[in-house]
Tab-separated table of C-alpha atoms in Angstrom:
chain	number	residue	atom	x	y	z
A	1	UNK	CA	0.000	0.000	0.000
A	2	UNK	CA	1.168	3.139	-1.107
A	3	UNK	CA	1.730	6.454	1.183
A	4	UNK	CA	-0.837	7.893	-0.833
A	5	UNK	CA	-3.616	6.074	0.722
A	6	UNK	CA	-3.229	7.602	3.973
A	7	UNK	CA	-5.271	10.444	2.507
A	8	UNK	CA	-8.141	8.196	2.137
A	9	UNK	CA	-8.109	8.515	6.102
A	10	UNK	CA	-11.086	10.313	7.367
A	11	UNK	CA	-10.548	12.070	10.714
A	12	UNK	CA	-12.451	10.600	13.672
A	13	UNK	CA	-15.396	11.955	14.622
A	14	UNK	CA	-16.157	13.154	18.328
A	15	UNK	CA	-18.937	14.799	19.980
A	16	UNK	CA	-16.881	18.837	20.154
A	17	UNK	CA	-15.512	18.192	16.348
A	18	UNK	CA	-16.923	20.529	14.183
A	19	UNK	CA	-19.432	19.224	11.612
A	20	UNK	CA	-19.317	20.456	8.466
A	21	UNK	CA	-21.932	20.582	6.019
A	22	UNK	CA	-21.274	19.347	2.334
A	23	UNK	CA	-20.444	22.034	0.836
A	24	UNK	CA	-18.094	22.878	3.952
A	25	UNK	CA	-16.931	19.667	3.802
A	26	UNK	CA	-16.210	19.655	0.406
A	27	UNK	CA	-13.774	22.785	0.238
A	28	UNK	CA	-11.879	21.311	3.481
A	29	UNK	CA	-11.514	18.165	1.427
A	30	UNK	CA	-10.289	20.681	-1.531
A	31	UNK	CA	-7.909	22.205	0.671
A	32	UNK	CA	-6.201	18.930	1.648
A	33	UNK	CA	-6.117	18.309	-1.953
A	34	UNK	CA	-4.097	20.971	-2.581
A	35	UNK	CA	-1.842	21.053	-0.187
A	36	UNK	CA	-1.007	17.334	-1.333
A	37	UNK	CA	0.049	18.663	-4.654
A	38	UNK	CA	2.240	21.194	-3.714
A	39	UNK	CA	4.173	17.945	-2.101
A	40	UNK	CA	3.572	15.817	-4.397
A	41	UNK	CA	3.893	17.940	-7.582
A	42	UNK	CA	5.292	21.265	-6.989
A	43	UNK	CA	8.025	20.902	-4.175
A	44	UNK	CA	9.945	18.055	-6.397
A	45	UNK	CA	10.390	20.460	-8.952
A	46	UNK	CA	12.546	22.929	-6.196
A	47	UNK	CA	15.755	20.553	-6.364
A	48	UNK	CA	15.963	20.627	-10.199
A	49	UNK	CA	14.879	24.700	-10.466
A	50	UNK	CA	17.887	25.233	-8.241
A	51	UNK	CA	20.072	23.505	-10.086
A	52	UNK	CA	19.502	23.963	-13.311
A	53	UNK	CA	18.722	27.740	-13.139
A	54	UNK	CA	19.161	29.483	-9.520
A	55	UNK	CA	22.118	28.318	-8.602
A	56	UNK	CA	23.812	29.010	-12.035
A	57	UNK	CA	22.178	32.988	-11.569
A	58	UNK	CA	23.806	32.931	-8.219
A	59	UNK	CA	27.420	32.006	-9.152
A	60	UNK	CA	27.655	34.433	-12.090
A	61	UNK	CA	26.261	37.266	-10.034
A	62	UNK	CA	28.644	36.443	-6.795
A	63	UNK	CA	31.696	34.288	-8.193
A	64	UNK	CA	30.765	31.503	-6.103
A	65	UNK	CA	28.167	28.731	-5.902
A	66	UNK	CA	25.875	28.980	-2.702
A	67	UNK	CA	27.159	27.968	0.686
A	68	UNK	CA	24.345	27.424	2.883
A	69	UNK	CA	20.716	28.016	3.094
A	70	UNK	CA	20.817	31.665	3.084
A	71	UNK	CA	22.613	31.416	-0.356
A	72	UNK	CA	19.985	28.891	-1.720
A	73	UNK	CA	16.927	31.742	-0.465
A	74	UNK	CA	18.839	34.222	-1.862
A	75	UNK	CA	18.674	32.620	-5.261
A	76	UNK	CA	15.386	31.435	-5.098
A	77	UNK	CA	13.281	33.847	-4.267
A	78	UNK	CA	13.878	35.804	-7.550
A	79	UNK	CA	12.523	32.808	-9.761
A	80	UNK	CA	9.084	32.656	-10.751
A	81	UNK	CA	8.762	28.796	-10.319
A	82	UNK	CA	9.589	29.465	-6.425
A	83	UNK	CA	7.523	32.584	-6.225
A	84	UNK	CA	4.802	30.004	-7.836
A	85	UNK	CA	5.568	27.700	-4.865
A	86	UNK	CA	5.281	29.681	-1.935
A	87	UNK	CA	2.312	31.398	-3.226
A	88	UNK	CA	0.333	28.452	-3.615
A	89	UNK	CA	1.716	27.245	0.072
A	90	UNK	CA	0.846	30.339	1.816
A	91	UNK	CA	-2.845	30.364	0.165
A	92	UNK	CA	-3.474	26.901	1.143
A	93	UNK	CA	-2.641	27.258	4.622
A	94	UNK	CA	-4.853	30.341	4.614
A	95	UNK	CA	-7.947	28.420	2.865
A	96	UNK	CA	-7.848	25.651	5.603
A	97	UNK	CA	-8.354	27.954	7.943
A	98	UNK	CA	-10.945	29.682	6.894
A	99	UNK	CA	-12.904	26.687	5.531
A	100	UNK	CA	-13.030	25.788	8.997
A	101	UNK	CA	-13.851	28.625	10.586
A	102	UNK	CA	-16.650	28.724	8.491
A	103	UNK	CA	-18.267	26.070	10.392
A	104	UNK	CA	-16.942	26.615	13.503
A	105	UNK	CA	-18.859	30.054	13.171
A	106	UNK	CA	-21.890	28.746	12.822
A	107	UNK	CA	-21.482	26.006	15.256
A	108	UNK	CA	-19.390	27.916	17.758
A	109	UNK	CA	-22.472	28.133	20.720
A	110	UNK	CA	-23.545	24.731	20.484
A	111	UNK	CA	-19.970	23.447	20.820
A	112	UNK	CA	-19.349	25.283	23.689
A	113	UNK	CA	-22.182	23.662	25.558
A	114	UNK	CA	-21.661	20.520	24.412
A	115	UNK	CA	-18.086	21.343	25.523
A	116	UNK	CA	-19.010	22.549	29.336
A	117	UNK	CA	-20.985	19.007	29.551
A	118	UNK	CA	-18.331	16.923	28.830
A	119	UNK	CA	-15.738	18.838	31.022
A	120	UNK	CA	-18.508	18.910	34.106
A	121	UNK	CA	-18.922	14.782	33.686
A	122	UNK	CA	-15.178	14.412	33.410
A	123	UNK	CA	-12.961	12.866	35.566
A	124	UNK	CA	-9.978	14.519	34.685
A	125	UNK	CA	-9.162	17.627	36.316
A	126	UNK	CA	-9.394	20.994	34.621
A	127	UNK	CA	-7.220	23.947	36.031
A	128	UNK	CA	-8.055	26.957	34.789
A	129	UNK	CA	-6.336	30.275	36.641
A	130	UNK	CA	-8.403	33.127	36.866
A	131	UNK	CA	-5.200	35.270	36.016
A	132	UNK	CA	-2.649	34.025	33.712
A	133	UNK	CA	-0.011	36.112	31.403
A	134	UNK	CA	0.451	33.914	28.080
A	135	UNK	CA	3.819	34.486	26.246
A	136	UNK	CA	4.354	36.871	24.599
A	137	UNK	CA	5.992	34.866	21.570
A	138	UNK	CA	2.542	33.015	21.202
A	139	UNK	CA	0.390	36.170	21.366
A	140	UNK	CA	2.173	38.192	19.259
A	141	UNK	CA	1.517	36.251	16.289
A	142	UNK	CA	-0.976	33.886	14.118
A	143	UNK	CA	1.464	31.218	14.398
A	144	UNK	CA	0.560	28.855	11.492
A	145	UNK	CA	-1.486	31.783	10.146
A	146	UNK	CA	-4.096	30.672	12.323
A	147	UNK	CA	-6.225	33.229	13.161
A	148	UNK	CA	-6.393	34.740	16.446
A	149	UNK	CA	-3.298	32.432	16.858
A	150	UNK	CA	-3.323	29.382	19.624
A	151	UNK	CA	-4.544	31.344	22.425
A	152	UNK	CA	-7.446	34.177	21.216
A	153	UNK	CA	-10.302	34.153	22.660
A	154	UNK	CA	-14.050	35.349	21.671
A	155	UNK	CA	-16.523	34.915	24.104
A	156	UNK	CA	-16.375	33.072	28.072
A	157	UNK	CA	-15.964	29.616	27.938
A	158	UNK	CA	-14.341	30.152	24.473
A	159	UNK	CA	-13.072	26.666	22.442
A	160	UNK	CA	-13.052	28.023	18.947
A	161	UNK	CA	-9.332	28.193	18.518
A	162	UNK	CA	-9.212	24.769	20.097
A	163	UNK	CA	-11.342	23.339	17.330
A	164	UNK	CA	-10.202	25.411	14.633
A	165	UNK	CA	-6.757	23.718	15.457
A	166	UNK	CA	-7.995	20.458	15.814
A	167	UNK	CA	-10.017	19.763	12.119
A	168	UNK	CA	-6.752	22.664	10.734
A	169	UNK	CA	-4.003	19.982	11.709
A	170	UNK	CA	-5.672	17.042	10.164
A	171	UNK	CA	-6.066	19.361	6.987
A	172	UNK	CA	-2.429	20.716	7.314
A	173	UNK	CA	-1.516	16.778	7.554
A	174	UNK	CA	-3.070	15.754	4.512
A	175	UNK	CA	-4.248	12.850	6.633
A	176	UNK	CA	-0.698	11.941	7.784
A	177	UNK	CA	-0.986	12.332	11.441
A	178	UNK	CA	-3.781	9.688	11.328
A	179	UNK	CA	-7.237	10.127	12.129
A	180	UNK	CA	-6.816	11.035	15.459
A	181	UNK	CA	-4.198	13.315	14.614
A	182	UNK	CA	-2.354	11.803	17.248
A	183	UNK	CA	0.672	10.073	15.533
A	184	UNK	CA	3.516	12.088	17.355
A	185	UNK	CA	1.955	11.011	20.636
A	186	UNK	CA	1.746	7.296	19.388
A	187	UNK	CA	4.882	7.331	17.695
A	188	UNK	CA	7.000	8.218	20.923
A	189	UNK	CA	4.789	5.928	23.183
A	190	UNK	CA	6.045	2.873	20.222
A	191	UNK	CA	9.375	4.412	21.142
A	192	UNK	CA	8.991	4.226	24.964
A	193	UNK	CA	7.422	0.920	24.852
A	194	UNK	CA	10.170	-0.302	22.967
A	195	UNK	CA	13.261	1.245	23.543
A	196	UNK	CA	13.699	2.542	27.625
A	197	UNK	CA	13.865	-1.274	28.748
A	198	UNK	CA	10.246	-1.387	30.183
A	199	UNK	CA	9.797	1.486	32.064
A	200	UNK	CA	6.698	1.955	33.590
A	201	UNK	CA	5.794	6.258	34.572
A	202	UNK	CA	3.468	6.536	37.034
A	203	UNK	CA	2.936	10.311	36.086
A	204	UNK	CA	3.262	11.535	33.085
A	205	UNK	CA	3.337	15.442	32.021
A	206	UNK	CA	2.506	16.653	27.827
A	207	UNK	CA	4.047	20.386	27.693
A	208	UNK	CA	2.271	22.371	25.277
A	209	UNK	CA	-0.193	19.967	24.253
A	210	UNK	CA	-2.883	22.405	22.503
A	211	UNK	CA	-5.796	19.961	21.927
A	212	UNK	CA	-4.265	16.889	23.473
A	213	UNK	CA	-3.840	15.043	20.441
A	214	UNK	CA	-0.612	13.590	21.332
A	215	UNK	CA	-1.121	13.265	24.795
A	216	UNK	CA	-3.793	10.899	24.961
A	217	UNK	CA	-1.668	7.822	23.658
A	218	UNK	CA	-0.198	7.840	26.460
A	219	UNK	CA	-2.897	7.147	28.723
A	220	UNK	CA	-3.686	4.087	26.678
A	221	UNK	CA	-0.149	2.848	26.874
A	222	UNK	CA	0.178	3.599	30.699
A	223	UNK	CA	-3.483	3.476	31.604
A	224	UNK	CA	-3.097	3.715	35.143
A	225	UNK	CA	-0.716	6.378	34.887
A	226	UNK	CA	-1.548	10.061	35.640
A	227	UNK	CA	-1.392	12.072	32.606
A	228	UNK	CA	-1.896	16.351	32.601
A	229	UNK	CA	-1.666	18.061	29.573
A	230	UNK	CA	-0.418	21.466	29.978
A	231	UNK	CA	-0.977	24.341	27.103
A	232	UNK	CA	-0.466	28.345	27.730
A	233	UNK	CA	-3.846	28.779	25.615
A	234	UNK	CA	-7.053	28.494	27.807
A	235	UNK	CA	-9.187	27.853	24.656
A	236	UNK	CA	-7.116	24.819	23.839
A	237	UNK	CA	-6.907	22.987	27.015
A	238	UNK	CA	-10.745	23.921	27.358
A	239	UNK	CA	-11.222	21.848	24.508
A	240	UNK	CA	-8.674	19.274	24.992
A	241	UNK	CA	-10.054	18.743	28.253
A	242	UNK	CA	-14.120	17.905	26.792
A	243	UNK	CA	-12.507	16.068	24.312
A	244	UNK	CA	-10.896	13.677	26.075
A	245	UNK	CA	-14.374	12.985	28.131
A	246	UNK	CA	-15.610	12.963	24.608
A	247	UNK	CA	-13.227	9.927	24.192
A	248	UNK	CA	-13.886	8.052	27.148
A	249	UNK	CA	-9.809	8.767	28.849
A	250	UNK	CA	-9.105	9.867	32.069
A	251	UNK	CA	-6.979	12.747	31.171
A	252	UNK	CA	-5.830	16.054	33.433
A	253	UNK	CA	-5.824	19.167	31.555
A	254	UNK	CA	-4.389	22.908	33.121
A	255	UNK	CA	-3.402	25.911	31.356
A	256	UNK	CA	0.202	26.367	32.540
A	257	UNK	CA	3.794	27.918	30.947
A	258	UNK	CA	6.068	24.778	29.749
A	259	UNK	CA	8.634	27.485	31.912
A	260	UNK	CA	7.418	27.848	34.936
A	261	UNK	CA	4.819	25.212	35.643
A	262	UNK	CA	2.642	24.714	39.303
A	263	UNK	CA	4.015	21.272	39.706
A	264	UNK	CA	5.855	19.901	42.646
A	265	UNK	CA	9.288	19.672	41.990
A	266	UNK	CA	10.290	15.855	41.584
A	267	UNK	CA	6.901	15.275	40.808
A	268	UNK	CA	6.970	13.092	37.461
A	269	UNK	CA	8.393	10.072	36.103
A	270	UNK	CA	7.902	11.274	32.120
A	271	UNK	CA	7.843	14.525	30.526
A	272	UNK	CA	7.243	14.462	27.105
A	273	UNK	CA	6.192	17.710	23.996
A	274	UNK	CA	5.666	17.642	20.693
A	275	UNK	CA	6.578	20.017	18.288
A	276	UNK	CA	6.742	22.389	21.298
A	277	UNK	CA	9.859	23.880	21.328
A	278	UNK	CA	10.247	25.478	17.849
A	279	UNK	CA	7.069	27.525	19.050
A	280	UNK	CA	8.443	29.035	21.686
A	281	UNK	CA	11.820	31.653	22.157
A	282	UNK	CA	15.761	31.907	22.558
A	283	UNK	CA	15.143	32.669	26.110
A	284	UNK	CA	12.314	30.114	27.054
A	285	UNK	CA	14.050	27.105	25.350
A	286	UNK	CA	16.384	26.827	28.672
A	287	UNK	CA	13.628	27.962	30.834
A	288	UNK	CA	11.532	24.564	29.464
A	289	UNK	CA	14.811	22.415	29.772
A	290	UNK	CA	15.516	23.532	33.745
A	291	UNK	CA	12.001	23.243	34.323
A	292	UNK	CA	12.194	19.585	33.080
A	293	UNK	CA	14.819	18.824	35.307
A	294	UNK	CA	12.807	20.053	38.361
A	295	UNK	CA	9.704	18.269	37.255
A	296	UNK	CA	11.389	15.040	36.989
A	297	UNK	CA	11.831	12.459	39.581
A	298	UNK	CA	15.480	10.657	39.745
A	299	UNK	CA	15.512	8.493	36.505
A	300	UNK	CA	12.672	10.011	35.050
A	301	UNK	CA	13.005	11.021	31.441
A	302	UNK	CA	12.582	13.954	28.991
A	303	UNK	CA	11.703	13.506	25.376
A	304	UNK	CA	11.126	16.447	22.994
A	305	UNK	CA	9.862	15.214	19.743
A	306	UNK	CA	10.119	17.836	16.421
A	307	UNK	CA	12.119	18.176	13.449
A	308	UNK	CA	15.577	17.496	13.220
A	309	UNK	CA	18.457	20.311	13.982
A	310	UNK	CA	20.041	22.005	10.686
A	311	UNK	CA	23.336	20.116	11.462
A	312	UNK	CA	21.643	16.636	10.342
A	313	UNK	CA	20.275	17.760	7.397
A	314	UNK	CA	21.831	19.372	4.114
A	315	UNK	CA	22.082	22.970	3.006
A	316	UNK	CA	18.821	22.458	0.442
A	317	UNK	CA	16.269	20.297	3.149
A	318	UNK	CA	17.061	23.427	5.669
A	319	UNK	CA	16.804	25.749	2.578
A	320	UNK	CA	13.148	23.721	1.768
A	321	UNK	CA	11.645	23.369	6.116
A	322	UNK	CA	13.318	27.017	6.529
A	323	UNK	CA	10.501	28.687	4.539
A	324	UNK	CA	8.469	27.686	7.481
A	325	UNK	CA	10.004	30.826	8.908
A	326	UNK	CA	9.100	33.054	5.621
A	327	UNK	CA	5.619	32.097	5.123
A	328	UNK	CA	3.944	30.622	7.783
A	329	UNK	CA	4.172	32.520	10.510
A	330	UNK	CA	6.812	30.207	12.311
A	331	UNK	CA	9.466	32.804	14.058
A	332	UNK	CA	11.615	30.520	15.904
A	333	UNK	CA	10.726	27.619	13.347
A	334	UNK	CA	14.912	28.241	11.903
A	335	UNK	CA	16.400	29.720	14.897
A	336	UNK	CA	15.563	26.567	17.206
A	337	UNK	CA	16.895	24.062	14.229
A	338	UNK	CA	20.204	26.054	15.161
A	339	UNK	CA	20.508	25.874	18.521
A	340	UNK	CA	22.326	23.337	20.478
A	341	UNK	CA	19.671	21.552	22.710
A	342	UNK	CA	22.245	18.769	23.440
A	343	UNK	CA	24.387	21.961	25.076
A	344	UNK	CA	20.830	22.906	26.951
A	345	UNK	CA	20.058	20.113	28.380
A	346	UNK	CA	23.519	19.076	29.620
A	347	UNK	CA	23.198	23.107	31.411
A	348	UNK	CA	19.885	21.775	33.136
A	349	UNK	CA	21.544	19.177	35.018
A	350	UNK	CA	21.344	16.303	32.825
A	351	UNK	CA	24.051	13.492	32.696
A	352	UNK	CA	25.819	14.250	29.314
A	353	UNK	CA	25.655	10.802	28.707
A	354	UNK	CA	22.023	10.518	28.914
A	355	UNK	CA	21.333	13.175	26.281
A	356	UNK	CA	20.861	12.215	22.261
A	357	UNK	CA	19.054	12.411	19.512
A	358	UNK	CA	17.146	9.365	18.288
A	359	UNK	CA	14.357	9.163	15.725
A	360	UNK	CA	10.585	7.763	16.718
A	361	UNK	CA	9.408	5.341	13.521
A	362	UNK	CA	5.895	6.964	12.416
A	363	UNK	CA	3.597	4.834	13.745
A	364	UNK	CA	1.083	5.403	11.017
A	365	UNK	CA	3.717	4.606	8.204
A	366	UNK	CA	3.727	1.145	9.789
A	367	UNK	CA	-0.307	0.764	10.067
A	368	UNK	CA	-0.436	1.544	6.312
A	369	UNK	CA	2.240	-0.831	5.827
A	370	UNK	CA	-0.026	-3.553	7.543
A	371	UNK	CA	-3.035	-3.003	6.278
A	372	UNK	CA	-4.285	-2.653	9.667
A	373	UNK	CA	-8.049	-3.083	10.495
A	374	UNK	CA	-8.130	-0.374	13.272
A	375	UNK	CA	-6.104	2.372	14.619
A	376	UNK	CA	-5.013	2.009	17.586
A	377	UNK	CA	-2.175	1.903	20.374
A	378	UNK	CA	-2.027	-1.875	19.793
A	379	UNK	CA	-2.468	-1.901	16.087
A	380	UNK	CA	0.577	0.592	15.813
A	381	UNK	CA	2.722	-0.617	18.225
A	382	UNK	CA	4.558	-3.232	15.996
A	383	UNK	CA	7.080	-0.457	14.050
A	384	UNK	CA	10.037	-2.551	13.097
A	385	UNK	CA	13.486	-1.338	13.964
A	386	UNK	CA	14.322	0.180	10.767
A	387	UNK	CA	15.930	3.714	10.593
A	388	UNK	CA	14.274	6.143	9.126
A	389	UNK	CA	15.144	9.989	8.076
A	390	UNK	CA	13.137	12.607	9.603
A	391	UNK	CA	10.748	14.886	7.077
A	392	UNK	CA	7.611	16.963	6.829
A	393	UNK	CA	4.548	14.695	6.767
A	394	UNK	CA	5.340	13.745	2.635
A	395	UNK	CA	7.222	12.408	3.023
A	396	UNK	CA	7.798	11.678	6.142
A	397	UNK	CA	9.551	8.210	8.038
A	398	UNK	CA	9.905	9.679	11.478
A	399	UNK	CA	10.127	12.027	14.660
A	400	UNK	CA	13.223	13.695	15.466
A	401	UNK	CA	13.569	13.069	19.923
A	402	UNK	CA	16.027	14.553	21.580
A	403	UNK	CA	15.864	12.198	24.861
A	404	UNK	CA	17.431	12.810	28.561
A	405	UNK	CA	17.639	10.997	31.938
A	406	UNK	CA	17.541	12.617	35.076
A	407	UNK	CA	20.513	11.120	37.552
């Protein structure tokens, strides 16, 4: 089975997911659609444009072929093919938004009822402080050009940013983070399961988990674990919170800074994030690691799962994942691929010989693979040990994790 047929995937339905209409329905479908050819059929064309043309342009007008990705932007940007590219990138992302919104609009009242039901019959825990100052780095901007960004709110009780994310990332995805949209959670739990010689957490902490996609495998691996989600975005852990009820897990939900948390120090056994830390800043990225360290119990671990750093990748795949930064509304999306986390976690207190990088095998790659009947923890947990190289989600083989063990 090919990779294509992973956009064949429907996303789950649950009682807080928006429900489009037909016609709604139809141009979300169209916007998945698109951004599949861009992958598929634009983007391959990049590697032979610069080549054959843009790099050529670059040597005659600076005596030299181009050095790094700054070069390769430098001599992109001024061909039309590129300009084509990013074009049609940037008005995709903006059409999945807004074919959402469209129905989260018109649904927005209902859900939020439906959403204060399931949070008052949950058994999870929901902390909400009545004063809390969310980062500037995520308020500043529509990350994702998202609008109103992660955390904006417009009315008490507000989820629409939480649902607007959740239906936006399976459309972003093209289907590739499963229909849960919950494949970075599953693909690190495969990893733990497999790899840290059966450890068992007893409590188990998601930093910026938005909509707790990722965080709920975790509960299913380690079911009588205790599991909090943490996001700086009321909205999202609103709605992360009802839809986990919605779900039928047991999962605690608080709107907290990755940087300064309200936990005990010493208090958990596993802290985990995914695709956190290229959201956030220079200065909170050491903040999150030191705040790890406290968090953790002795032995305890810390696995951040994203894309890999520049220095594993060559000057065109950092030219390619760098226009993140350009046109989507990702600030720190370059900067954080530069920075040394190996160096940040070693200042944090962890054992240098505890800290690596590793990749986490996609654990839907391996369900399409099988042919499996149902997606689940147990019908992805069987990813082989085969190495694969870290992408965007087309291709894509795995999770970049940068792991660490507290003495």
């Amino acid at each position: 089975m090919s990779a294509e047929m992973l956009n064949t995937f429907q996303q789950v339905d649950h009682p807080i997911l928006p429900k489009p209409t037909h016609d709604e329905a139809s141009r979300q479908e169209f916007t998945k659609s698109f951004k599949q050819f861009i992958q598929q059929g634009l983007l391959p064309g990049l590697g032979p444009v610069f080549g054959v043309r843009a790099a050529k342009a670059f040597e005659r007008e600076h005596g030299r072929a181009p050095a790094d990705r700054r070069d390769i932007r430098s001599a992109m940007v001024k061909d039309l093919y590129f300009q084509h590219y990013a074009a049609a990138n940037r008005i995709a992302q903006e059409l999945l938004w807004e074919s959402t919104n469209v129905t989260i609009d018109r649904e927005l009242p209902e859900l939020i009822e439906k959403a204060r039901g399931l949070s008052a019959s949950a058994k999870g825990k929901l902390d909400l402080p009545e004063e809390f100052e969310t980062p500037r780095y995520v308020t500043s901007i529509d990350i994702h050009c998202m609008p109103g960004g992660y955390a904006g709110a417009v009315t008490p009780d507000d989820i629409s940013t939480g649902a607007l994310y959740d239906r936006g990332v399976y459309l972003y995805a093209m289907g590739y983070m499963g229909p849960f949209n919950d494949d970075m959670g599953r693909s690190v739990c495969n990893y733990v399961n497999r790899r840290l010689d059966g450890f068992k957490p007893k409590r188990i902490l998601d930093l910026g988990c938005t909509v707790g996609h990722s965080t709920l495998p975790y509960k299913e691996l380690f079911p009588e674990a205790e599991v909090w989600g943490v996001d700086v975005a009321a909205p999202q852990v609103r709605y992360a919170h009802a839809r986990a009820a919605g779900l039928g897990l047991e999962v605690n939900f608080a709107q907290m800074n990755a940087e300064e948390t309200r936990f005990e120090a010493g208090s958990f056994d596993l802290i985990v994030s995914h695709i956190l830390l290229h959201e956030t800043s220079g200065k909170a990225m050491p903040r999150i690691f030191n705040e790890c360290h406290r968090l953790l119990a002795p032995g305890g671990y810390m696995i951040h799962a994203d894309l890999p750093p520049f220095d594993n990748m060559d000057p065109f795949t950092q030219f390619i994942l760098d226009n993140e930064t350009w046109y989507n509304n990702e600030p720190f999306w370059g900067a954080m691929r530069e920075t040394d986390q190996v160096a940040l976690a070693k200042a944090a207190g962890f054992p240098p010989e505890s800290v690596k990088f590793d990749t986490a095998p996609m654990a839907i790659m391996e369900f399409v693979a099988q042919q499996a009947a149902g997606y689940s923890q147990d019908a992805s947990a069987a990813v082989s040990d085969r190495e694969f190289a870290a992408g965007e989600y087309a291709p894509g083989g795995g999770w970049e994790v940068l792991i660490a063990r507290k003495a």
